[in-house]
mmCIF file of C-alpha atoms in Angstrom:
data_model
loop_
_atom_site.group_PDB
_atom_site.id
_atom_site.type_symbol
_atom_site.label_atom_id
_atom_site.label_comp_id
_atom_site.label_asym_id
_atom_site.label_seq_id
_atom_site.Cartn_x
_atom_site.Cartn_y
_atom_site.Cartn_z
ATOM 1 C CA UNK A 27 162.102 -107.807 138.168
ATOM 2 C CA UNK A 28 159.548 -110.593 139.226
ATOM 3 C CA UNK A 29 156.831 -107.874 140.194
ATOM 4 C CA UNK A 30 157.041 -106.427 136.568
ATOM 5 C CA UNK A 31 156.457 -109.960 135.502
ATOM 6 C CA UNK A 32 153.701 -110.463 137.337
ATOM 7 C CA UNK A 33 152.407 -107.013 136.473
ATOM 8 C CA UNK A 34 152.313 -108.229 132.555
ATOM 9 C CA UNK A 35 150.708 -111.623 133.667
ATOM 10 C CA UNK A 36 148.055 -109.039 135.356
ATOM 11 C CA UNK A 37 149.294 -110.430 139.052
ATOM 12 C CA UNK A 38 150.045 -106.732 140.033
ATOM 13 C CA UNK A 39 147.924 -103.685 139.436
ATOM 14 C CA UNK A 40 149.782 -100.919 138.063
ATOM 15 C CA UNK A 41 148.171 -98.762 141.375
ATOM 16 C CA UNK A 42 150.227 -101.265 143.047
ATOM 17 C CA UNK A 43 152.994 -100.638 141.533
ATOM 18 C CA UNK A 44 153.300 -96.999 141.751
ATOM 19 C CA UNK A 45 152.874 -97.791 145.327
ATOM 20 C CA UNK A 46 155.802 -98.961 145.542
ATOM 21 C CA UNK A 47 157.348 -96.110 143.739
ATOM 22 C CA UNK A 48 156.565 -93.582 146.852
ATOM 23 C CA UNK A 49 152.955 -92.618 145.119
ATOM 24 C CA UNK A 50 150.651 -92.087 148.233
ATOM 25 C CA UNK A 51 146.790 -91.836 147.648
ATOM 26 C CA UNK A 52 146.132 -87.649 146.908
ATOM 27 C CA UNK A 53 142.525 -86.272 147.031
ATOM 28 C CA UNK A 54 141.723 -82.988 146.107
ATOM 29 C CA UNK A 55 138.671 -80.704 146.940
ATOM 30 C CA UNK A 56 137.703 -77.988 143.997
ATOM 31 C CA UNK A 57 135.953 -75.145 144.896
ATOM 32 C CA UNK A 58 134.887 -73.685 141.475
ATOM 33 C CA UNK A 59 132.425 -70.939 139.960
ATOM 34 C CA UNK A 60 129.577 -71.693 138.069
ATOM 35 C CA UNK A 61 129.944 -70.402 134.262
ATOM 36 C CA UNK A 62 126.580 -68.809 134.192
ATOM 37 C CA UNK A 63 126.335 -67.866 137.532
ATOM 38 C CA UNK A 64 129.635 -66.354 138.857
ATOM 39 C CA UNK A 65 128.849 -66.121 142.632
ATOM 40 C CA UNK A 66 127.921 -69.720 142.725
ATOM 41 C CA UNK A 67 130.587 -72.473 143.925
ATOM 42 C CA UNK A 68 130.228 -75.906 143.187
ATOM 43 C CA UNK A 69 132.670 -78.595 144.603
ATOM 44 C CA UNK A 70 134.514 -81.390 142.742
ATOM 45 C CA UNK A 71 136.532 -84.066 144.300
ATOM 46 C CA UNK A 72 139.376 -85.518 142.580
ATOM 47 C CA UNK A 73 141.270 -88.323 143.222
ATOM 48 C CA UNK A 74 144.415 -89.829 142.022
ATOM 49 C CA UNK A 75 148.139 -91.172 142.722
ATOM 50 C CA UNK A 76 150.534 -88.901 142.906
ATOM 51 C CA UNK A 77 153.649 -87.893 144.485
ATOM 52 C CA UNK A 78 154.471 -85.469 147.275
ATOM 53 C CA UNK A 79 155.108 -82.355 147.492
ATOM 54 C CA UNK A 80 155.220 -81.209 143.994
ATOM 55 C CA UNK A 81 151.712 -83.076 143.301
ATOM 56 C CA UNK A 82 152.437 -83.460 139.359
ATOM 57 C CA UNK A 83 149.268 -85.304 138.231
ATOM 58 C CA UNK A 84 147.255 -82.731 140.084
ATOM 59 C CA UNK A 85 148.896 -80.025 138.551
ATOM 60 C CA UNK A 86 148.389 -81.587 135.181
ATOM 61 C CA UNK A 87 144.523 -81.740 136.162
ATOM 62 C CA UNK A 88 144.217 -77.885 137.378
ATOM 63 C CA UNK A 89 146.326 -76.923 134.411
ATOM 64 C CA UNK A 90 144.027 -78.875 132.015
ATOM 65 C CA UNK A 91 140.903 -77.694 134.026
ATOM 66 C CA UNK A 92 142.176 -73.810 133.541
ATOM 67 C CA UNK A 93 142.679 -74.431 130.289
ATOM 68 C CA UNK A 94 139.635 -75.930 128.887
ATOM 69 C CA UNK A 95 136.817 -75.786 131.280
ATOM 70 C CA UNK A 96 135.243 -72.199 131.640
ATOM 71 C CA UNK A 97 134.139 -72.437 135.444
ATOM 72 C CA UNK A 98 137.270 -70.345 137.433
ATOM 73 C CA UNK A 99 139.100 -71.826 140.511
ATOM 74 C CA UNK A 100 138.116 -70.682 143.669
ATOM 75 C CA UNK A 101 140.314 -72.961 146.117
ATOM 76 C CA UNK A 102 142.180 -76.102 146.314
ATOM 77 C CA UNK A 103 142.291 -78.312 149.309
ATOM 78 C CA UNK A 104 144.763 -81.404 148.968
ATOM 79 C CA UNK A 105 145.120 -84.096 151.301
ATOM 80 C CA UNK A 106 147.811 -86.693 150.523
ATOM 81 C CA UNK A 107 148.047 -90.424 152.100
ATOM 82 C CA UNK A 108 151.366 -93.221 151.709
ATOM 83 C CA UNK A 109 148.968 -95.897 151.365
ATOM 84 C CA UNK A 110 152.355 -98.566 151.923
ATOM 85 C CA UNK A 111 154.275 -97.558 155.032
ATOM 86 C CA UNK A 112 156.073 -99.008 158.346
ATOM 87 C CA UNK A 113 153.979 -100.894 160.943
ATOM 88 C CA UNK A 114 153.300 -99.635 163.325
ATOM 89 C CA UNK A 115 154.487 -101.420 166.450
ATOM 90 C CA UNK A 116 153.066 -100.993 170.059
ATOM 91 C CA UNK A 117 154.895 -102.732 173.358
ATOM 92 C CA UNK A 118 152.540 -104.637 175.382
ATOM 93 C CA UNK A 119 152.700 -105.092 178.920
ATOM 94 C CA UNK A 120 151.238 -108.568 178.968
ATOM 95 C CA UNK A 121 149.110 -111.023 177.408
ATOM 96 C CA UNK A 122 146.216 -112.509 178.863
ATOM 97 C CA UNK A 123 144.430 -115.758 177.717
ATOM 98 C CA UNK A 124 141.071 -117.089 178.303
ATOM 99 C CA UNK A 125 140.103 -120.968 177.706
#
């Protein structure tokens, strides 16, 4: 409740937000053929929030990119981050100080 106030004071960034929501950070490489010349790829990285494993703003982007841009898919290579996660905690045998 007081982070969706503060999200419509502008506190909180919506990114934030769907953080906290289990989005992690997905980037996705596009190999693609050129239009005019077919046995040219070109690459084009996208990037957005979205949610593991079913990837559903991705598959809203390939679906629109299918349907309205003319070059044809050639690959997809997705790497997906949880940018908000545990610490990490390491034991340490001792501590040392220097004056």
């Amino acid at each position: 409740m007081a982070l969706q106030k503060a999200a419509s004071g502008g506190a909180v960034s919506s990114d934030f937000l769907k953080q906290l929501k289990g989005y992690g950070l997905t980037t996705a490489e596009i190999l693609y053929r050129r239009p005019d010349h077919r046995w040219l790829l070109q690459s084009y990285v996208w990037q957005d929030y979205d949610l593991f494993p079913n990837f559903p703003a991705l598959k809203d982007f390939l679906a629109f990119w299918q349907a309205k841009l003319e070059g044809p898919l050639f690959s997809v290579t997705v790497a997906h981050s949880k940018l908000i996660k545990p610490a990490e905690l390491k034991a340490v045998d001792g501590v040392f100080r220097l004056h």
